[in-house]
Amino acid sequence: MTIVSLPKKSASSLEFLLNDAGSGAASQPSGETFLREDASRSSENRREEAEAASAARDDSALLDEYSRTVVSAVARVAPAVVNIDIKQRINVPRGAREISGNGSGFIITPDGFILTNSHVVHGASSISVNLQDGREYPAQLTGDDPDTDLAVIRIDAPQLAHVRLADSENLRVGQLVIAIGNPLGFQASVTAGVVSALGRSMHEQSGRLIDNIIQTDAALNPGNSGGPLVNSAGEVVGVNTAMIRPAQGICFAIASKTAKLVAGWLIRDGRIRRGYIGVAGQNVPIHRRIVRFYGLPFETAVLVVSVEKNSPAQHAGLREGDLIVAFDDQPIGSVHHLHKILVGEQIGVSAKVTVIRHTEKLELSILPVESRPD
């Protein structure tokens, strides 16, 4: 037998390799460790994928719920939304000619009263109403109030669907609203959006200020005027009235609380009775010392610029330069406040008007009369 001895150099190299292999085995992860880490990563990936799928399902469910809400609200209200066609005679240099227009409205009672905008039917020589089921009826003007841009017309028809007017005071910014109307002649068009702002004010063509206006981004177009603005429960919260043409997503509706009040007066009296006291006024600031001394709630008042002869104001003793700060114990901070009070039941009822004359606070008795029609 032959025994071979390795050279010392080879032996040391072999020892190094063996030692290096041993240390490598100790420092490198085993196959089992690799399998465990791979299983852990796979578990994490599956969990992330499951969470993503769940989120997608939640989003889909939310979209489905949103769609169902809009569909349900439209189904409740759309049968009561009508298309209004009008004809109007205007004078031109060569004589009179007839023009046509259209808008929207909605039935508010089962006996055929329809609420719409004043500017849709004002001055119309004839009015016709098209229902959702295709029926067409002539309509009569029941009442018209340009100062609030609201009007009521009536048709004589059986089996009419009608809407419910909700309390617009319960609206919140960001709440879902749906506009239904007949823009550009396309019947029963629906747009959805949110309440962008509440309590806006807007000047009407008559110059009066309408308050409690709802701002929404639900798209309105010509022909939408007079249609309902609806909440998710299918209740009317406003009457679509205007849009700002150069802007995108800025549209307005008259609050249902105002519409309900005005519609009641128009159905009962055919018009809104407004009081007259015979003063011309403007909004002015009050000196801070006077505000603090008398504890006034507003820092502005109505300055009496002129007093008409033989008017209730003259009989009451109002003078030019007086500052009206209250009427019938209700604080007055602007001409608009005074206009709001001088409506309906206040006519023909003696009231107390509070004024600041120079620095003295006076209380005068006044009897408003009904405003003369223009």
Short mmCIF file of C-alpha atoms in Angstrom, two decimals:
data_model
loop_
_atom_site.label_atom_id
_atom_site.label_comp_id
_atom_site.label_asym_id
_atom_site.label_seq_id
_atom_site.Cartn_x
_atom_site.Cartn_y
_atom_site.Cartn_z
CA MET A 1 0.00 0.00 0.00
CA THR A 2 1.29 3.39 -0.93
CA ILE A 3 0.67 6.33 1.32
CA VAL A 4 0.64 9.71 -0.35
CA SER A 5 1.30 12.72 1.79
CA LEU A 6 0.08 16.10 0.60
CA PRO A 7 2.40 19.03 0.50
CA LYS A 8 2.00 21.39 3.37
CA LYS A 9 0.90 24.14 1.02
CA SER A 10 -1.85 21.94 -0.48
CA ALA A 11 -2.88 20.79 2.97
CA SER A 12 -3.24 24.37 4.17
CA SER A 13 -5.24 25.29 1.07
CA LEU A 14 -7.53 22.31 1.61
CA GLU A 15 -7.92 23.29 5.25
CA PHE A 16 -8.80 26.87 4.17
CA LEU A 17 -11.38 25.61 1.70
CA LEU A 18 -12.93 23.30 4.27
CA ASN A 19 -12.92 26.03 6.88
CA ASP A 20 -14.40 28.55 4.37
CA ALA A 21 -17.10 26.05 3.40
CA GLY A 22 -17.92 25.52 7.04
CA SER A 23 -18.12 29.20 7.79
CA GLY A 24 -20.19 29.73 4.65
CA ALA A 25 -22.65 27.07 5.75
CA ALA A 26 -22.98 28.83 9.05
CA SER A 27 -23.46 32.34 7.56
CA GLN A 28 -25.73 31.54 4.61
CA PRO A 29 -29.47 30.77 5.20
CA SER A 30 -30.53 27.20 4.78
CA GLY A 31 -33.06 26.00 2.21
CA GLU A 32 -35.72 25.79 4.92
CA THR A 33 -35.18 29.46 5.79
CA PHE A 34 -35.65 30.44 2.14
CA LEU A 35 -38.92 28.51 2.02
CA ARG A 36 -40.22 30.15 5.18
CA GLU A 37 -39.40 33.69 3.92
CA ASP A 38 -40.96 32.95 0.53
CA ALA A 39 -44.12 31.68 2.22
CA SER A 40 -44.24 34.81 4.39
CA ARG A 41 -43.89 37.10 1.34
CA SER A 42 -46.60 35.16 -0.49
CA SER A 43 -48.90 35.52 2.51
CA GLU A 44 -48.31 39.30 2.61
CA ASN A 45 -48.95 39.59 -1.13
CA ARG A 46 -52.16 37.62 -0.84
CA ARG A 47 -53.29 39.84 2.06
CA GLU A 48 -52.54 43.03 0.06
CA GLU A 49 -54.38 41.64 -2.96
CA ALA A 50 -57.34 40.72 -0.76
CA GLU A 51 -57.41 44.22 0.75
CA ALA A 52 -57.26 45.80 -2.72
CA ALA A 53 -60.09 43.57 -3.93
CA SER A 54 -62.14 44.44 -0.84
CA ALA A 55 -61.56 48.17 -1.40
CA ALA A 56 -62.61 47.80 -5.05
CA ARG A 57 -65.76 45.98 -3.96
CA ASP A 58 -66.47 48.74 -1.40
CA ASP A 59 -66.02 51.43 -4.08
CA SER A 60 -68.25 49.48 -6.43
CA ALA A 61 -70.85 49.11 -3.68
CA LEU A 62 -70.73 52.83 -2.96
CA LEU A 63 -71.17 53.66 -6.64
CA ASP A 64 -74.03 51.20 -6.89
CA GLU A 65 -75.67 52.69 -3.81
CA TYR A 66 -75.22 56.22 -5.24
CA SER A 67 -76.80 55.10 -8.51
CA ARG A 68 -79.68 53.42 -6.72
CA THR A 69 -80.28 56.59 -4.66
CA VAL A 70 -80.42 58.81 -7.75
CA VAL A 71 -82.61 56.36 -9.67
CA SER A 72 -85.01 56.05 -6.74
CA ALA A 73 -85.31 59.82 -6.27
CA VAL A 74 -85.89 60.41 -9.97
CA ALA A 75 -88.52 57.65 -10.10
CA ARG A 76 -90.47 59.42 -7.36
CA VAL A 77 -90.33 62.93 -8.80
CA ALA A 78 -90.06 62.62 -12.60
CA PRO A 79 -93.75 61.76 -13.20
CA ALA A 80 -94.70 65.14 -11.70
CA VAL A 81 -92.21 67.18 -13.79
CA VAL A 82 -93.75 68.92 -16.80
CA ASN A 83 -92.63 70.76 -19.89
CA ILE A 84 -94.15 74.23 -20.30
CA ASP A 85 -94.52 75.81 -23.75
CA ILE A 86 -95.54 79.45 -23.97
CA LYS A 87 -96.40 81.93 -26.67
CA GLN A 88 -96.02 85.65 -26.19
CA ARG A 89 -97.05 88.56 -28.36
CA ILE A 90 -94.59 91.41 -28.61
CA ASN A 91 -94.82 94.74 -30.39
CA VAL A 92 -92.32 95.45 -33.17
CA PRO A 93 -92.07 98.47 -35.51
CA ARG A 94 -94.05 96.64 -38.20
CA GLY A 95 -96.76 95.47 -35.81
CA ALA A 96 -97.10 92.62 -33.35
CA ARG A 97 -95.55 89.21 -33.70
CA GLU A 98 -95.66 86.05 -31.65
CA ILE A 99 -92.65 84.39 -30.11
CA SER A 100 -92.43 81.05 -28.30
CA GLY A 101 -90.43 79.72 -25.39
CA ASN A 102 -90.32 76.83 -22.99
CA GLY A 103 -89.32 75.87 -19.48
CA SER A 104 -89.99 73.36 -16.75
CA GLY A 105 -92.35 73.04 -13.82
CA PHE A 106 -93.66 70.45 -11.38
CA ILE A 107 -97.08 69.53 -10.06
CA ILE A 108 -97.50 70.38 -6.36
CA THR A 109 -101.14 69.33 -5.78
CA PRO A 110 -103.28 66.49 -7.14
CA ASP A 111 -105.78 69.03 -8.51
CA GLY A 112 -103.35 70.44 -11.04
CA PHE A 113 -101.44 73.38 -9.53
CA ILE A 114 -97.95 73.63 -11.03
CA LEU A 115 -95.02 75.61 -9.63
CA THR A 116 -92.53 77.21 -12.03
CA ASN A 117 -90.44 80.35 -12.50
CA SER A 118 -92.05 83.71 -13.14
CA HIS A 119 -89.69 84.40 -16.03
CA VAL A 120 -90.93 81.24 -17.76
CA VAL A 121 -94.61 82.33 -17.96
CA HIS A 122 -94.58 86.09 -17.31
CA GLY A 123 -96.42 87.95 -20.07
CA ALA A 124 -97.44 84.76 -21.90
CA SER A 125 -100.49 84.96 -24.16
CA SER A 126 -100.95 81.19 -24.05
CA ILE A 127 -99.50 78.36 -21.96
CA SER A 128 -99.54 74.62 -22.65
CA VAL A 129 -98.26 71.82 -20.45
CA ASN A 130 -96.85 68.46 -21.56
CA LEU A 131 -96.91 65.65 -18.99
CA GLN A 132 -94.42 62.81 -18.75
CA ASP A 133 -96.97 60.32 -20.10
CA GLY A 134 -97.39 62.36 -23.30
CA ARG A 135 -100.65 64.12 -22.42
CA GLU A 136 -100.92 67.82 -23.27
CA TYR A 137 -103.21 70.37 -21.62
CA PRO A 138 -103.76 74.13 -21.82
CA ALA A 139 -102.85 75.94 -18.60
CA GLN A 140 -104.09 79.09 -16.90
CA LEU A 141 -101.92 81.49 -14.93
CA THR A 142 -102.98 81.39 -11.27
CA GLY A 143 -100.45 83.84 -9.90
CA ASP A 144 -97.13 85.42 -10.77
CA ASP A 145 -94.53 87.09 -8.54
CA PRO A 146 -91.53 88.48 -10.42
CA ASP A 147 -89.96 89.66 -7.15
CA THR A 148 -89.29 86.05 -6.12
CA ASP A 149 -89.22 84.66 -9.69
CA LEU A 150 -92.02 82.22 -8.86
CA ALA A 151 -95.36 81.55 -10.54
CA VAL A 152 -98.21 79.07 -10.26
CA ILE A 153 -100.20 77.77 -13.23
CA ARG A 154 -103.02 75.20 -13.29
CA ILE A 155 -104.24 72.47 -15.60
CA ASP A 156 -107.50 70.52 -15.50
CA ALA A 157 -106.42 66.89 -15.78
CA PRO A 158 -107.14 63.61 -13.97
CA GLN A 159 -104.72 61.22 -12.27
CA LEU A 160 -101.87 63.62 -11.64
CA ALA A 161 -98.71 62.66 -9.78
CA HIS A 162 -97.46 65.40 -7.47
CA VAL A 163 -94.33 66.08 -5.43
CA ARG A 164 -93.70 66.77 -1.76
CA LEU A 165 -92.01 70.03 -0.77
CA ALA A 166 -89.41 69.38 1.94
CA ASP A 167 -88.03 71.89 4.43
CA SER A 168 -84.96 73.43 2.81
CA GLU A 169 -83.73 74.55 6.25
CA ASN A 170 -82.54 70.96 6.80
CA LEU A 171 -80.14 71.08 3.83
CA ARG A 172 -76.40 70.86 4.47
CA VAL A 173 -73.46 71.88 2.29
CA GLY A 174 -72.16 68.82 0.47
CA GLN A 175 -75.53 67.06 0.44
CA LEU A 176 -76.54 65.19 -2.72
CA VAL A 177 -79.11 67.00 -4.88
CA ILE A 178 -80.66 66.14 -8.25
CA ALA A 179 -81.97 68.59 -10.86
CA ILE A 180 -84.76 67.45 -13.18
CA GLY A 181 -86.06 69.46 -16.11
CA ASN A 182 -86.30 69.90 -19.85
CA PRO A 183 -83.10 71.65 -20.94
CA LEU A 184 -83.02 72.74 -24.57
CA GLY A 185 -86.28 70.85 -25.15
CA PHE A 186 -84.91 67.45 -24.05
CA GLN A 187 -87.67 66.16 -21.81
CA ALA A 188 -87.01 64.71 -18.36
CA SER A 189 -83.24 65.25 -18.26
CA VAL A 190 -81.49 64.52 -14.97
CA THR A 191 -78.26 65.92 -13.52
CA ALA A 192 -76.81 65.30 -10.07
CA GLY A 193 -74.46 67.25 -7.85
CA VAL A 194 -74.10 68.60 -4.34
CA VAL A 195 -75.20 71.64 -2.41
CA SER A 196 -72.27 74.01 -2.91
CA ALA A 197 -73.47 76.79 -0.59
CA LEU A 198 -76.55 77.95 1.29
CA GLY A 199 -78.01 81.35 2.10
CA ARG A 200 -76.92 83.07 -1.10
CA SER A 201 -78.72 86.24 -2.23
CA MET A 202 -79.59 87.16 -5.79
CA HIS A 203 -81.16 90.25 -7.37
CA GLU A 204 -84.22 89.64 -9.48
CA GLN A 205 -85.12 91.62 -12.60
CA SER A 206 -87.45 93.80 -10.51
CA GLY A 207 -84.47 94.88 -8.40
CA ARG A 208 -85.59 93.13 -5.22
CA LEU A 209 -83.23 90.79 -3.45
CA ILE A 210 -84.16 87.12 -3.09
CA ASP A 211 -82.47 85.45 -0.14
CA ASN A 212 -82.07 81.83 0.99
CA ILE A 213 -80.85 80.89 -2.48
CA ILE A 214 -79.29 77.43 -2.85
CA GLN A 215 -76.06 77.18 -4.85
CA THR A 216 -75.41 73.83 -6.51
CA ASP A 217 -73.11 72.28 -9.09
CA ALA A 218 -75.91 70.15 -10.56
CA ALA A 219 -75.81 71.32 -14.18
CA LEU A 220 -78.61 73.60 -15.39
CA ASN A 221 -79.25 74.66 -18.97
CA PRO A 222 -81.84 76.85 -20.73
CA GLY A 223 -85.15 75.06 -20.25
CA ASN A 224 -84.25 73.77 -16.76
CA SER A 225 -85.80 76.90 -15.24
CA GLY A 226 -88.76 76.06 -13.04
CA GLY A 227 -87.81 72.41 -12.59
CA PRO A 228 -87.33 70.82 -9.16
CA LEU A 229 -84.12 70.43 -7.19
CA VAL A 230 -84.55 67.17 -5.28
CA ASN A 231 -82.87 65.54 -2.29
CA SER A 232 -81.94 61.85 -2.05
CA ALA A 233 -85.35 61.03 -0.54
CA GLY A 234 -87.15 62.30 -3.64
CA GLU A 235 -88.41 65.49 -1.96
CA VAL A 236 -88.24 68.92 -3.58
CA VAL A 237 -85.84 71.26 -1.78
CA GLY A 238 -85.65 74.03 -4.39
CA VAL A 239 -86.88 75.50 -7.67
CA ASN A 240 -84.13 75.73 -10.30
CA THR A 241 -83.90 79.31 -11.45
CA ALA A 242 -80.57 80.50 -12.82
CA MET A 243 -77.03 79.74 -13.86
CA ILE A 244 -73.93 81.87 -14.39
CA ARG A 245 -73.17 81.31 -18.08
CA PRO A 246 -69.39 82.01 -18.14
CA ALA A 247 -68.81 79.85 -15.06
CA GLN A 248 -68.82 76.08 -14.73
CA GLY A 249 -70.83 74.42 -11.99
CA ILE A 250 -72.43 77.54 -10.49
CA CYS A 251 -76.21 77.24 -10.54
CA PHE A 252 -78.95 78.50 -8.25
CA ALA A 253 -82.32 77.39 -6.93
CA ILE A 254 -84.97 79.15 -4.85
CA ALA A 255 -85.32 77.39 -1.50
CA SER A 256 -88.45 75.27 -1.04
CA LYS A 257 -89.30 77.15 2.17
CA THR A 258 -89.66 80.37 0.18
CA ALA A 259 -91.44 78.56 -2.67
CA LYS A 260 -93.99 76.96 -0.35
CA LEU A 261 -94.87 80.32 1.24
CA VAL A 262 -95.14 82.19 -2.07
CA ALA A 263 -97.09 79.38 -3.78
CA GLY A 264 -99.65 79.44 -0.97
CA TRP A 265 -100.20 83.17 -1.41
CA LEU A 266 -100.41 82.89 -5.19
CA ILE A 267 -102.97 80.08 -5.02
CA ARG A 268 -105.04 82.00 -2.45
CA ASP A 269 -104.78 85.60 -3.75
CA GLY A 270 -103.23 85.31 -7.20
CA ARG A 271 -100.43 87.68 -6.16
CA ILE A 272 -98.21 88.68 -3.26
CA ARG A 273 -99.59 91.55 -1.23
CA ARG A 274 -96.76 93.87 -0.21
CA GLY A 275 -96.93 96.76 2.19
CA TYR A 276 -96.22 100.42 1.43
CA ILE A 277 -95.14 103.10 3.91
CA GLY A 278 -93.94 105.82 1.50
CA VAL A 279 -90.22 106.24 2.14
CA ALA A 280 -87.18 106.08 -0.09
CA GLY A 281 -84.26 104.58 1.82
CA GLN A 282 -80.71 103.37 1.56
CA ASN A 283 -78.42 101.24 3.70
CA VAL A 284 -75.97 103.21 5.85
CA PRO A 285 -73.66 102.40 8.77
CA ILE A 286 -74.55 103.56 12.29
CA HIS A 287 -72.00 105.28 14.50
CA ARG A 288 -70.46 102.73 16.85
CA ARG A 289 -71.20 104.83 19.92
CA ILE A 290 -74.92 104.82 19.06
CA VAL A 291 -74.84 101.05 18.42
CA ARG A 292 -73.22 100.43 21.82
CA PHE A 293 -75.36 102.95 23.70
CA TYR A 294 -78.68 101.51 22.52
CA GLY A 295 -77.45 97.91 22.23
CA LEU A 296 -78.49 97.65 18.58
CA PRO A 297 -78.13 94.18 16.96
CA PHE A 298 -76.98 95.63 13.61
CA GLU A 299 -74.34 98.22 12.79
CA THR A 300 -76.33 99.35 9.74
CA ALA A 301 -79.80 100.85 9.31
CA VAL A 302 -82.12 102.27 6.65
CA LEU A 303 -81.59 105.99 6.09
CA VAL A 304 -84.81 107.80 5.14
CA VAL A 305 -83.81 109.71 2.01
CA SER A 306 -87.28 111.08 1.25
CA VAL A 307 -90.85 110.85 2.51
CA GLU A 308 -93.81 110.90 0.11
CA LYS A 309 -96.67 113.31 0.74
CA ASN A 310 -99.80 111.91 2.37
CA SER A 311 -98.05 108.58 2.89
CA PRO A 312 -98.19 106.40 6.04
CA ALA A 313 -94.63 107.52 6.79
CA GLN A 314 -95.55 111.20 6.71
CA HIS A 315 -98.61 110.61 8.88
CA ALA A 316 -96.42 108.71 11.36
CA GLY A 317 -93.98 111.63 11.62
CA LEU A 318 -90.98 110.11 9.84
CA ARG A 319 -88.50 112.67 8.55
CA GLU A 320 -85.65 112.76 6.09
CA GLY A 321 -82.44 111.76 7.85
CA ASP A 322 -84.11 109.35 10.28
CA LEU A 323 -82.46 105.94 10.67
CA ILE A 324 -84.96 103.06 10.77
CA VAL A 325 -83.50 100.44 13.14
CA ALA A 326 -86.61 98.34 13.91
CA PHE A 327 -90.13 97.69 12.63
CA ASP A 328 -92.74 96.12 14.88
CA ASP A 329 -89.93 95.15 17.29
CA GLN A 330 -88.04 93.29 14.53
CA PRO A 331 -84.47 94.61 13.97
CA ILE A 332 -83.85 96.31 10.64
CA GLY A 333 -80.36 96.38 9.14
CA SER A 334 -81.15 96.96 5.47
CA VAL A 335 -83.81 97.92 2.94
CA HIS A 336 -84.13 94.21 2.20
CA HIS A 337 -85.05 93.48 5.82
CA LEU A 338 -87.76 96.14 5.64
CA HIS A 339 -89.15 94.69 2.39
CA LYS A 340 -89.34 91.22 3.95
CA ILE A 341 -91.42 92.47 6.88
CA LEU A 342 -93.81 94.53 4.76
CA VAL A 343 -95.60 91.52 3.27
CA GLY A 344 -99.05 90.03 3.69
CA GLU A 345 -100.40 90.17 7.23
CA GLN A 346 -98.56 93.41 8.06
CA ILE A 347 -100.78 95.39 5.66
CA GLY A 348 -103.48 97.43 7.40
CA VAL A 349 -102.14 96.58 10.86
CA SER A 350 -100.78 99.36 13.05
CA ALA A 351 -97.10 98.82 13.84
CA LYS A 352 -94.29 100.48 15.72
CA VAL A 353 -91.33 101.86 13.78
CA THR A 354 -88.16 102.60 15.74
CA VAL A 355 -85.85 105.33 14.45
CA ILE A 356 -82.70 107.13 15.49
CA ARG A 357 -83.11 110.89 14.97
CA HIS A 358 -79.74 112.57 15.44
CA THR A 359 -78.80 110.67 18.63
CA GLU A 360 -82.29 110.20 20.06
CA LYS A 361 -84.21 106.93 19.82
CA LEU A 362 -87.90 107.37 18.93
CA GLU A 363 -90.81 104.99 18.55
CA LEU A 364 -93.53 106.05 16.08
CA SER A 365 -96.85 104.42 15.20
CA ILE A 366 -97.37 103.65 11.50
CA LEU A 367 -100.14 101.98 9.47
CA PRO A 368 -98.79 100.26 6.30
CA VAL A 369 -101.13 100.13 3.30
CA GLU A 370 -101.08 97.82 0.31
CA SER A 371 -98.52 98.69 -2.32
CA ARG A 372 -99.94 100.06 -5.54
CA PRO A 373 -99.34 97.74 -8.52
CA ASP A 374 -96.77 98.96 -11.06
#
